[in-house]
Structure formats: structure tokens, C-alpha cells
PDB file of C-alpha atoms in Angstrom:
ATOM      1  CA  UNK A  20       1.600   9.803 -10.323  1.00 52.00           C
ATOM      2  CA  UNK A  21      -0.986   7.577  -9.166  1.00 43.00           C
ATOM      3  CA  UNK A  22      -3.446   4.995 -10.500  1.00 40.00           C
ATOM      4  CA  UNK A  23      -6.290   5.478  -8.201  1.00 37.00           C
ATOM      5  CA  UNK A  24      -8.337   2.119  -9.383  1.00 34.00           C
ATOM      6  CA  UNK A  25     -11.260 -10.635  -3.149  1.00 31.00           C
ATOM      7  CA  UNK A  26     -17.837 -12.769   0.439  1.00 33.00           C
ATOM      8  CA  UNK A  27     -17.656 -15.812  -0.112  1.00 34.00           C
ATOM      9  CA  UNK A  28     -16.363 -16.604   3.024  1.00 36.00           C
ATOM     10  CA  UNK A  29     -13.595 -19.691   3.298  1.00 38.00           C
ATOM     11  CA  UNK A  30     -14.542 -22.187   6.454  1.00 39.00           C
ATOM     12  CA  UNK A  31     -13.363 -20.314   9.736  1.00 38.00           C
ATOM     13  CA  UNK A  32     -11.017 -23.355  10.137  1.00 35.00           C
ATOM     14  CA  UNK A  33      -9.217 -22.825   7.062  1.00 34.00           C
ATOM     15  CA  UNK A  34      -9.448 -19.266   7.223  1.00 35.00           C
ATOM     16  CA  UNK A  35      -7.402 -19.049  10.083  1.00 34.00           C
ATOM     17  CA  UNK A  36      -5.263 -21.240   9.220  1.00 32.00           C
ATOM     18  CA  UNK A  37      -4.109 -19.034   5.774  1.00 32.00           C
ATOM     19  CA  UNK A  38      -3.563 -15.987   8.217  1.00 35.00           C
ATOM     20  CA  UNK A  39      -2.005 -17.838  10.683  1.00 32.00           C
ATOM     21  CA  UNK A  40       1.675 -18.142   8.287  1.00 32.00           C
ATOM     22  CA  UNK A  41       2.425 -15.504   7.638  1.00 34.00           C
ATOM     23  CA  UNK A  42       5.708 -15.694   8.545  1.00 32.00           C
ATOM     24  CA  UNK A  43       5.733 -19.095   5.498  1.00 31.00           C
ATOM     25  CA  UNK A  44       5.159 -18.412   1.439  1.00 35.00           C
ATOM     26  CA  UNK A  45       2.443 -20.634   0.000  1.00 32.00           C
ATOM     27  CA  UNK A  46       0.002 -20.334  -2.828  1.00 32.00           C
ATOM     28  CA  UNK A  47      -3.299 -22.094  -2.879  1.00 30.00           C
ATOM     29  CA  UNK A  48      -5.856 -23.386  -4.337  1.00 29.00           C
ATOM     30  CA  UNK A  49      -9.271 -23.159  -3.179  1.00 30.00           C
ATOM     31  CA  UNK A  50     -12.806 -23.693  -4.303  1.00 29.00           C
ATOM     32  CA  UNK A  51     -15.441 -23.473  -2.517  1.00 29.00           C
ATOM     33  CA  UNK A  52     -19.413 -24.725  -4.089  1.00 30.00           C
ATOM     34  CA  UNK A  53     -22.830 -23.143  -3.461  1.00 33.00           C
ATOM     35  CA  UNK A  54     -26.171 -24.306  -5.188  1.00 34.00           C
ATOM     36  CA  UNK A  55     -24.918 -21.891  -8.517  1.00 30.00           C
ATOM     37  CA  UNK A  56     -21.502 -22.741  -9.152  1.00 34.00           C
ATOM     38  CA  UNK A  57     -18.018 -23.445  -8.373  1.00 34.00           C
ATOM     39  CA  UNK A  58     -15.619 -21.264  -8.139  1.00 35.00           C
ATOM     40  CA  UNK A  59     -11.415 -21.700  -7.707  1.00 34.00           C
ATOM     41  CA  UNK A  60      -9.261 -18.777  -6.671  1.00 39.00           C
ATOM     42  CA  UNK A  61      -5.088 -18.587  -6.160  1.00 39.00           C
ATOM     43  CA  UNK A  62      -3.600 -16.413  -4.285  1.00 42.00           C
ATOM     44  CA  UNK A  63       0.223 -16.169  -3.506  1.00 45.00           C
ATOM     45  CA  UNK A  64       1.673 -14.177  -0.430  1.00 44.00           C
ATOM     46  CA  UNK A  65       4.682 -13.961   0.355  1.00 44.00           C
ATOM     47  CA  UNK A  66       6.861 -11.951   3.689  1.00 41.00           C
ATOM     48  CA  UNK A  67      10.600 -11.556   5.198  1.00 42.00           C
ATOM     49  CA  UNK A  68      11.082 -15.046   4.854  1.00 34.00           C
ATOM     50  CA  UNK A  69      10.847 -16.143   1.660  1.00 35.00           C
ATOM     51  CA  UNK A  70      11.919 -12.818   0.160  1.00 38.00           C
ATOM     52  CA  UNK A  71      15.249 -13.127   2.553  1.00 37.00           C
ATOM     53  CA  UNK A  72      16.057 -17.198   1.405  1.00 36.00           C
ATOM     54  CA  UNK A  73      18.674 -16.895   3.680  1.00 35.00           C
ATOM     55  CA  UNK A  74      16.625 -20.355   6.286  1.00 39.00           C
ATOM     56  CA  UNK A  75      14.334 -17.654   9.054  1.00 43.00           C
ATOM     57  CA  UNK A  76      11.646 -17.410   9.345  1.00 42.00           C
ATOM     58  CA  UNK A  77      10.611 -13.940  10.806  1.00 40.00           C
ATOM     59  CA  UNK A  78       7.958 -13.722  13.699  1.00 42.00           C
ATOM     60  CA  UNK A  79       4.514 -13.808  14.051  1.00 45.00           C
ATOM     61  CA  UNK A  80       2.835 -11.181  13.375  1.00 47.00           C
ATOM     62  CA  UNK A  81       1.669  -9.523  16.865  1.00 55.00           C
ATOM     63  CA  UNK A  82      -2.268  -8.157  17.687  1.00 58.00           C
ATOM     64  CA  UNK A  83      -0.392  -4.471  16.757  1.00 60.00           C
ATOM     65  CA  UNK A  84       0.606  -5.379  13.135  1.00 68.00           C
ATOM     66  CA  UNK A  85      -1.444  -3.565  10.359  1.00 71.00           C
ATOM     67  CA  UNK A  86      -2.908  -6.970   9.185  1.00 73.00           C
ATOM     68  CA  UNK A  87      -4.385  -8.385  12.850  1.00 78.00           C
ATOM     69  CA  UNK A  88      -8.077  -7.878  11.902  1.00 81.00           C
ATOM     70  CA  UNK A  89      -7.965  -7.578   8.684  1.00 83.00           C
ATOM     71  CA  UNK A  90      -8.720 -11.014   7.878  1.00 85.00           C
ATOM     72  CA  UNK A  91     -12.374 -10.823   6.387  1.00 85.00           C
ATOM     73  CA  UNK A  92     -11.207  -7.801   4.682  1.00 84.00           C
ATOM     74  CA  UNK A  93      -8.005  -9.665   2.919  1.00 85.00           C
ATOM     75  CA  UNK A  94      -9.926 -13.015   1.911  1.00 88.00           C
ATOM     76  CA  UNK A  95     -13.140  -9.988  -0.153  1.00 87.00           C
ATOM     77  CA  UNK A  96      -9.800  -8.807  -1.994  1.00 88.00           C
ATOM     78  CA  UNK A  97      -8.665 -13.071  -2.942  1.00 86.00           C
ATOM     79  CA  UNK A  98     -11.869 -13.181  -3.779  1.00 88.00           C
ATOM     80  CA  UNK A  99     -12.662  -9.906  -5.843  1.00 87.00           C
ATOM     81  CA  UNK A 100     -14.520  -8.713  -3.227  1.00 91.00           C
ATOM     82  CA  UNK A 101     -12.713  -5.597  -2.009  1.00 93.00           C
ATOM     83  CA  UNK A 102      -9.703  -4.134  -4.771  1.00 94.00           C
ATOM     84  CA  UNK A 103      -6.536  -3.639  -3.726  1.00 96.00           C
ATOM     85  CA  UNK A 104      -6.314   0.027  -2.536  1.00 96.00           C
ATOM     86  CA  UNK A 105      -9.416  -0.236  -0.317  1.00 96.00           C
ATOM     87  CA  UNK A 106      -7.440  -2.582   1.515  1.00 95.00           C
ATOM     88  CA  UNK A 107      -4.580  -0.276   1.388  1.00 97.00           C
ATOM     89  CA  UNK A 108      -6.958   1.935   3.446  1.00 97.00           C
ATOM     90  CA  UNK A 109      -8.152  -0.201   5.726  1.00 95.00           C
ATOM     91  CA  UNK A 110      -4.585  -1.071   6.755  1.00 95.00           C
ATOM     92  CA  UNK A 111      -3.678   2.283   7.122  1.00 97.00           C
ATOM     93  CA  UNK A 112      -6.701   2.184   9.622  1.00 95.00           C
ATOM     94  CA  UNK A 113      -4.114   0.549  11.475  1.00 93.00           C
ATOM     95  CA  UNK A 114      -1.527   2.382  11.295  1.00 96.00           C
ATOM     96  CA  UNK A 115      -2.707   6.141  11.408  1.00 97.00           C
ATOM     97  CA  UNK A 116      -3.506   8.576  14.774  1.00 97.00           C
ATOM     98  CA  UNK A 117      -4.475  11.682  14.688  1.00 98.00           C
ATOM     99  CA  UNK A 118      -1.691  13.762  14.675  1.00 97.00           C
ATOM    100  CA  UNK A 119       0.563  11.129  12.233  1.00 98.00           C
ATOM    101  CA  UNK A 120       2.554  12.995   9.295  1.00 98.00           C
ATOM    102  CA  UNK A 121       1.267  11.196   6.437  1.00 98.00           C
ATOM    103  CA  UNK A 122       3.158  11.104   2.831  1.00 99.00           C
ATOM    104  CA  UNK A 123       1.338  10.893  -0.563  1.00 98.00           C
ATOM    105  CA  UNK A 124       3.676   9.378  -2.675  1.00 98.00           C
ATOM    106  CA  UNK A 125       2.258   9.270  -5.978  1.00 98.00           C
ATOM    107  CA  UNK A 126      -0.600  12.130  -5.579  1.00 98.00           C
ATOM    108  CA  UNK A 127      -2.396  10.778  -8.907  1.00 97.00           C
ATOM    109  CA  UNK A 128      -5.881  11.936  -8.450  1.00 98.00           C
ATOM    110  CA  UNK A 129      -6.613  12.528  -4.582  1.00 98.00           C
ATOM    111  CA  UNK A 130      -8.185  10.388  -2.808  1.00 98.00           C
ATOM    112  CA  UNK A 131      -5.303   8.120  -1.340  1.00 98.00           C
ATOM    113  CA  UNK A 132      -4.751  12.135   0.213  1.00 98.00           C
ATOM    114  CA  UNK A 133      -8.133  12.735   0.849  1.00 98.00           C
ATOM    115  CA  UNK A 134      -7.767   9.846   2.686  1.00 98.00           C
ATOM    116  CA  UNK A 135      -5.083   9.792   4.655  1.00 98.00           C
ATOM    117  CA  UNK A 136      -5.630  13.500   6.325  1.00 98.00           C
ATOM    118  CA  UNK A 137      -9.736  11.924   7.618  1.00 98.00           C
ATOM    119  CA  UNK A 138      -7.041  10.103   9.598  1.00 98.00           C
ATOM    120  CA  UNK A 139      -5.058  12.100  10.786  1.00 98.00           C
ATOM    121  CA  UNK A 140      -6.646  15.498  10.732  1.00 97.00           C
ATOM    122  CA  UNK A 141      -8.472  17.166  14.425  1.00 94.00           C
ATOM    123  CA  UNK A 142      -8.144  19.647  15.212  1.00 91.00           C
ATOM    124  CA  UNK A 143      -4.368  20.479  16.880  1.00 92.00           C
ATOM    125  CA  UNK A 144      -4.422  21.014  14.053  1.00 94.00           C
ATOM    126  CA  UNK A 145      -0.479  18.497  14.509  1.00 95.00           C
ATOM    127  CA  UNK A 146      -1.291  15.681  11.119  1.00 98.00           C
ATOM    128  CA  UNK A 147       0.588  17.217   8.389  1.00 98.00           C
ATOM    129  CA  UNK A 148      -0.434  14.957   4.459  1.00 98.00           C
ATOM    130  CA  UNK A 149       2.565  15.755   2.187  1.00 98.00           C
ATOM    131  CA  UNK A 150       0.970  15.250  -1.042  1.00 98.00           C
ATOM    132  CA  UNK A 151       2.825  14.757  -4.605  1.00 98.00           C
ATOM    133  CA  UNK A 152       3.025  13.947  -8.183  1.00 98.00           C
ATOM    134  CA  UNK A 153       4.925  15.509 -11.690  1.00 97.00           C
ATOM    135  CA  UNK A 154       1.954  15.520 -13.432  1.00 98.00           C
ATOM    136  CA  UNK A 155       0.626  19.296 -12.853  1.00 97.00           C
ATOM    137  CA  UNK A 156      -2.444  17.710 -13.846  1.00 97.00           C
ATOM    138  CA  UNK A 157      -2.615  15.082 -10.548  1.00 98.00           C
ATOM    139  CA  UNK A 158      -1.675  18.008  -8.967  1.00 98.00           C
ATOM    140  CA  UNK A 159      -4.971  19.379 -10.063  1.00 98.00           C
ATOM    141  CA  UNK A 160      -7.003  16.505  -9.783  1.00 98.00           C
ATOM    142  CA  UNK A 161      -6.256  16.707  -6.287  1.00 98.00           C
ATOM    143  CA  UNK A 162      -6.280  19.412  -4.821  1.00 98.00           C
ATOM    144  CA  UNK A 163     -10.436  19.955  -6.874  1.00 98.00           C
ATOM    145  CA  UNK A 164     -11.282  17.088  -4.224  1.00 98.00           C
ATOM    146  CA  UNK A 165      -9.739  17.910  -1.690  1.00 98.00           C
ATOM    147  CA  UNK A 166     -12.009  22.067  -1.637  1.00 98.00           C
ATOM    148  CA  UNK A 167     -15.123  19.446  -2.531  1.00 98.00           C
ATOM    149  CA  UNK A 168     -14.087  17.272   0.478  1.00 98.00           C
ATOM    150  CA  UNK A 169     -12.758  19.351   2.976  1.00 97.00           C
ATOM    151  CA  UNK A 170     -12.889  21.940   5.089  1.00 96.00           C
ATOM    152  CA  UNK A 171     -10.915  25.101   4.309  1.00 95.00           C
ATOM    153  CA  UNK A 172      -9.361  24.047   7.935  1.00 95.00           C
ATOM    154  CA  UNK A 173      -8.557  20.604   6.760  1.00 97.00           C
ATOM    155  CA  UNK A 174      -6.837  21.656   3.802  1.00 97.00           C
ATOM    156  CA  UNK A 175      -4.152  23.331   5.543  1.00 97.00           C
ATOM    157  CA  UNK A 176      -2.541  20.306   6.829  1.00 98.00           C
ATOM    158  CA  UNK A 177      -1.940  19.397   3.297  1.00 98.00           C
ATOM    159  CA  UNK A 178       0.966  20.170   1.865  1.00 98.00           C
ATOM    160  CA  UNK A 179       1.317  19.510  -2.513  1.00 98.00           C
ATOM    161  CA  UNK A 180       4.789  19.589  -4.433  1.00 98.00           C
ATOM    162  CA  UNK A 181       5.024  19.771  -7.973  1.00 98.00           C
ATOM    163  CA  UNK A 182       7.809  17.148  -7.780  1.00 98.00           C
ATOM    164  CA  UNK A 183       8.727  13.009  -8.002  1.00 98.00           C
ATOM    165  CA  UNK A 184       8.696  10.554  -5.144  1.00 98.00           C
ATOM    166  CA  UNK A 185      12.128  10.716  -5.297  1.00 98.00           C
ATOM    167  CA  UNK A 186      12.678  13.879  -3.683  1.00 98.00           C
ATOM    168  CA  UNK A 187      10.122  13.646  -0.968  1.00 98.00           C
ATOM    169  CA  UNK A 188      12.099  14.022   1.252  1.00 96.00           C
ATOM    170  CA  UNK A 189      13.321  17.373  -0.232  1.00 97.00           C
ATOM    171  CA  UNK A 190      11.060  18.500   0.678  1.00 97.00           C
ATOM    172  CA  UNK A 191       9.504  16.392   4.025  1.00 97.00           C
ATOM    173  CA  UNK A 192      10.879  19.037   7.492  1.00 96.00           C
ATOM    174  CA  UNK A 193      14.565  17.219   8.409  1.00 95.00           C
ATOM    175  CA  UNK A 194      14.076  15.087  11.430  1.00 95.00           C
ATOM    176  CA  UNK A 195      10.015  14.242  11.049  1.00 97.00           C
ATOM    177  CA  UNK A 196       8.326  11.592  12.525  1.00 97.00           C
ATOM    178  CA  UNK A 197       5.907   9.715   9.897  1.00 98.00           C
ATOM    179  CA  UNK A 198       3.562   7.029   9.792  1.00 98.00           C
ATOM    180  CA  UNK A 199       2.506   6.315   6.362  1.00 98.00           C
ATOM    181  CA  UNK A 200       4.248   6.680   3.021  1.00 98.00           C
ATOM    182  CA  UNK A 201       2.117   5.046   0.116  1.00 98.00           C
ATOM    183  CA  UNK A 202       2.598   4.293  -3.133  1.00 98.00           C
ATOM    184  CA  UNK A 203       0.137   3.437  -6.194  1.00 98.00           C
ATOM    185  CA  UNK A 204       3.118   2.962  -8.708  1.00 98.00           C
ATOM    186  CA  UNK A 205       1.248   3.730 -12.463  1.00 98.00           C
ATOM    187  CA  UNK A 206      -0.250   5.611 -14.605  1.00 97.00           C
ATOM    188  CA  UNK A 207      -2.505   8.181 -14.005  1.00 97.00           C
ATOM    189  CA  UNK A 208      -6.351   7.027 -14.400  1.00 95.00           C
ATOM    190  CA  UNK A 209      -7.824   9.100 -17.462  1.00 95.00           C
ATOM    191  CA  UNK A 210      -3.693  11.058 -18.360  1.00 95.00           C
ATOM    192  CA  UNK A 211      -1.277  10.310 -19.500  1.00 95.00           C
ATOM    193  CA  UNK A 212      -0.687   6.695 -20.105  1.00 94.00           C
ATOM    194  CA  UNK A 213       2.520   7.017 -21.103  1.00 95.00           C
ATOM    195  CA  UNK A 214       4.092   8.910 -18.301  1.00 97.00           C
ATOM    196  CA  UNK A 215       4.904   6.441 -15.582  1.00 97.00           C
ATOM    197  CA  UNK A 216       5.881   5.471 -12.528  1.00 98.00           C
ATOM    198  CA  UNK A 217       9.001   3.750 -12.940  1.00 98.00           C
ATOM    199  CA  UNK A 218      11.394   1.714 -11.802  1.00 98.00           C
ATOM    200  CA  UNK A 219      15.116   3.390 -10.977  1.00 98.00           C
ATOM    201  CA  UNK A 220      13.049   6.712  -9.082  1.00 98.00           C
ATOM    202  CA  UNK A 221      11.394   4.270  -6.811  1.00 98.00           C
ATOM    203  CA  UNK A 222      13.998   2.872  -6.053  1.00 98.00           C
ATOM    204  CA  UNK A 223      15.190   5.957  -4.381  1.00 98.00           C
ATOM    205  CA  UNK A 224      11.916   6.790  -2.873  1.00 98.00           C
ATOM    206  CA  UNK A 225      11.794   4.104  -1.150  1.00 98.00           C
ATOM    207  CA  UNK A 226      14.448   4.567   0.536  1.00 98.00           C
ATOM    208  CA  UNK A 227      13.937   7.467   1.282  1.00 98.00           C
ATOM    209  CA  UNK A 228      10.738   6.916   2.606  1.00 98.00           C
ATOM    210  CA  UNK A 229      13.213   4.114   4.843  1.00 98.00           C
ATOM    211  CA  UNK A 230      15.656   6.053   6.487  1.00 97.00           C
ATOM    212  CA  UNK A 231      12.295   9.254   7.193  1.00 97.00           C
ATOM    213  CA  UNK A 232       9.672   5.781   8.588  1.00 98.00           C
ATOM    214  CA  UNK A 233       9.233   5.543  12.327  1.00 98.00           C
ATOM    215  CA  UNK A 234       9.024   2.942  14.211  1.00 97.00           C
ATOM    216  CA  UNK A 235       5.755   1.218  13.604  1.00 95.00           C
ATOM    217  CA  UNK A 236       5.214   2.482  10.883  1.00 97.00           C
ATOM    218  CA  UNK A 237       4.361   2.107   6.722  1.00 98.00           C
ATOM    219  CA  UNK A 238       5.000   1.929   3.640  1.00 98.00           C
ATOM    220  CA  UNK A 239       2.305   0.360   1.903  1.00 98.00           C
ATOM    221  CA  UNK A 240       2.716   0.075  -1.975  1.00 98.00           C
ATOM    222  CA  UNK A 241       0.170  -0.470  -5.510  1.00 98.00           C
ATOM    223  CA  UNK A 242       2.005  -2.273  -7.714  1.00 98.00           C
ATOM    224  CA  UNK A 243       0.208  -2.139 -10.847  1.00 98.00           C
ATOM    225  CA  UNK A 244       1.521  -4.298 -14.066  1.00 97.00           C
ATOM    226  CA  UNK A 245      -0.876  -4.920 -16.996  1.00 95.00           C
ATOM    227  CA  UNK A 246       1.023  -1.904 -18.434  1.00 96.00           C
ATOM    228  CA  UNK A 247       4.925  -1.991 -20.295  1.00 95.00           C
ATOM    229  CA  UNK A 248       7.178  -1.504 -17.039  1.00 96.00           C
ATOM    230  CA  UNK A 249       5.483  -2.654 -14.881  1.00 98.00           C
ATOM    231  CA  UNK A 250       6.435  -5.831 -13.952  1.00 97.00           C
ATOM    232  CA  UNK A 251       9.247  -4.078 -13.956  1.00 98.00           C
ATOM    233  CA  UNK A 252       8.714  -2.237 -11.273  1.00 98.00           C
ATOM    234  CA  UNK A 253       6.895  -5.105  -9.631  1.00 98.00           C
ATOM    235  CA  UNK A 254      10.379  -6.378  -9.447  1.00 98.00           C
ATOM    236  CA  UNK A 255      12.838  -3.943  -7.785  1.00 98.00           C
ATOM    237  CA  UNK A 256       9.633  -3.107  -4.879  1.00 98.00           C
ATOM    238  CA  UNK A 257      10.098  -7.290  -4.141  1.00 98.00           C
ATOM    239  CA  UNK A 258      14.619  -6.947  -4.163  1.00 98.00           C
ATOM    240  CA  UNK A 259      14.186  -4.009  -1.755  1.00 98.00           C
ATOM    241  CA  UNK A 260      12.171  -6.012   0.143  1.00 98.00           C
ATOM    242  CA  UNK A 261      14.227  -8.621   0.610  1.00 97.00           C
ATOM    243  CA  UNK A 262      17.706  -6.224   1.709  1.00 97.00           C
ATOM    244  CA  UNK A 263      14.792  -4.937   4.430  1.00 98.00           C
ATOM    245  CA  UNK A 264      16.381  -7.416   7.807  1.00 98.00           C
ATOM    246  CA  UNK A 265      13.501  -9.634   8.849  1.00 96.00           C
ATOM    247  CA  UNK A 266      14.607  -8.621  12.867  1.00 97.00           C
ATOM    248  CA  UNK A 267      13.431  -4.856  11.693  1.00 97.00           C
ATOM    249  CA  UNK A 268      10.412  -5.156   8.688  1.00 97.00           C
ATOM    250  CA  UNK A 269       8.022  -7.190   7.912  1.00 96.00           C
ATOM    251  CA  UNK A 270       7.621  -7.269   4.585  1.00 96.00           C
ATOM    252  CA  UNK A 271       3.968  -8.601   3.192  1.00 94.00           C
ATOM    253  CA  UNK A 272       2.642  -9.321  -0.523  1.00 95.00           C
ATOM    254  CA  UNK A 273      -0.621  -9.730  -1.929  1.00 93.00           C
ATOM    255  CA  UNK A 274      -0.673 -11.483  -5.288  1.00 93.00           C
ATOM    256  CA  UNK A 275      -3.375 -13.226  -6.664  1.00 92.00           C
ATOM    257  CA  UNK A 276      -2.021 -16.241  -9.463  1.00 91.00           C
ATOM    258  CA  UNK A 277      -4.357 -16.288 -12.113  1.00 91.00           C
ATOM    259  CA  UNK A 278      -5.027 -12.904 -13.035  1.00 92.00           C
ATOM    260  CA  UNK A 279      -1.038 -12.218 -14.092  1.00 93.00           C
ATOM    261  CA  UNK A 280      -2.260  -8.074 -14.488  1.00 95.00           C
ATOM    262  CA  UNK A 281      -4.509  -8.278 -11.057  1.00 95.00           C
ATOM    263  CA  UNK A 282      -2.428  -4.823  -8.692  1.00 96.00           C
ATOM    264  CA  UNK A 283      -0.315  -6.038  -5.816  1.00 97.00           C
ATOM    265  CA  UNK A 284      -0.008  -5.386  -2.686  1.00 97.00           C
ATOM    266  CA  UNK A 285       3.191  -4.505  -0.514  1.00 98.00           C
ATOM    267  CA  UNK A 286       3.317  -4.085   2.529  1.00 97.00           C
ATOM    268  CA  UNK A 287       6.299  -2.950   4.242  1.00 98.00           C
ATOM    269  CA  UNK A 288       6.058  -3.020   8.671  1.00 97.00           C
ATOM    270  CA  UNK A 289       8.958  -0.447  10.444  1.00 97.00           C
ATOM    271  CA  UNK A 290       9.067  -2.798  13.340  1.00 95.00           C
TER     272      UNK A 290
END
């Protein structure tokens, strides 16, 4: 199940400084003035050097990083002009290629599934999207959205399964090189808010995703924390990321400090 859910520009020198410090955890209050008002926001970003807390500093993000070139979009998220899911989709575009394999671990209403499909589908027919959700309603909604937005040939590239994301390795063929695994953690928008993703199965799903992800691949998470159990699930994701080696992974978290219920973006990039 999934929850489908900031442009004032910073001074260029400040913006460049902020996004060059991807090895560090930092929190700051940035203020900017206009003839109408002065606004203040806070941002917290984390990467391996903090999540590991082992005194090591991870190498800087290269131009090949999924976050490279997305400075404006990330600033847009900070100032409330872009949704977390919009930023996630933009990051995916920097990772996925035509013919790639992607996994939507929480189909929800199908918007992530469709976005992935449009990024990997081509005439070769090699691209695939494996989607899963424990709720029949979510899979029906996803299938209906596919019918409305893509052709029959493209829809054939999508495989939907009524299973928990913790069992993704049961449906994705062995030795498949997966480029992207995406999660929206929470409840189904418009559905039963009592049915949520939980820490135990999310951890199992992350372990499975880690094993099947190819070098250069991405685990993308939008973690909703405004419901019961959401904060605990975020802590599980953070603990998982803290166990990934600095040499093998780049881990980033984008979280608003003064908006405690805002979704948290987490990107785990396999080197």
C-alpha cells in the first residue's frame, strides 16, 4: 500500500554551498525577504557520514549521482513548492534508462507505477515494472490508471502481484538486475487508514531490495510520519541506512525540521 501524496530561489552562492555539503548532516534556518513578507524555513539533510556515526566522511556525490543537477528541485521541496513524490520522480529520471527493471513496492493508486513505466518502456520490450500491494483495491486502482494512461503494449510490461513488499524476491526472477525499488510508506489514500505499512515487513523488503539492486541503482522512499506507526517506520528506515557501508552506498535524507508531519524523502544509492 502506498500514500500518493518546497520558487523562491536561494542566493546562488548559498545554494551551491548547501548542495555541495552532501557528505554532512546540517540543519539551518534560511530567511529571505520580499516586498510582501519574510519567510523562514528549516532543513535537515543526512548522509552516510552521519547515519554511520563512525567518524568517516563519505566521498562527495559525483556528477553521476541521482541528485546531481536537481538542486533547483530540492530547493523547491524545501520551500514547499514541490511535493515529495514529485521530487522522487525527478530523481528516478536521473537513474532509470529505457529497458530497465523497476519495482513499485507499494502500488497504492498507481501513480508511481505509471511514472516508472513511462521511464523504462521502449520498443524493445525489455523494460519491466513489478508492482505489489496487499490491498486488492490498490491493485485495481493501479490497473485502472494503467488502462487510462498507457497503451496495451506498454501495460504488458507491468506485472502486478497481491503480495506484501517483503516478498518481492518471490515474484522478481532470480538474478534480475533491478535499477530502482521505490516505496511510499503509509496508508492507501482514499482507503482504510487502519491498513498501513509496518516496520517489520518494510525492513524485510529493504533487505530484499538491497540484494537485487544493481550497481548505480536506487532505493527510493517517501516516508509518511503523520499516522500512528509512521515515526517508528522512519526510524527503521534510518537504522537500515546506517548499516550500509560508506564505500558501497550513498544515503541521503531530506526532512523539514519545523514541519514534523511532512513526509521524509530517503534515497539510498548503490555505488
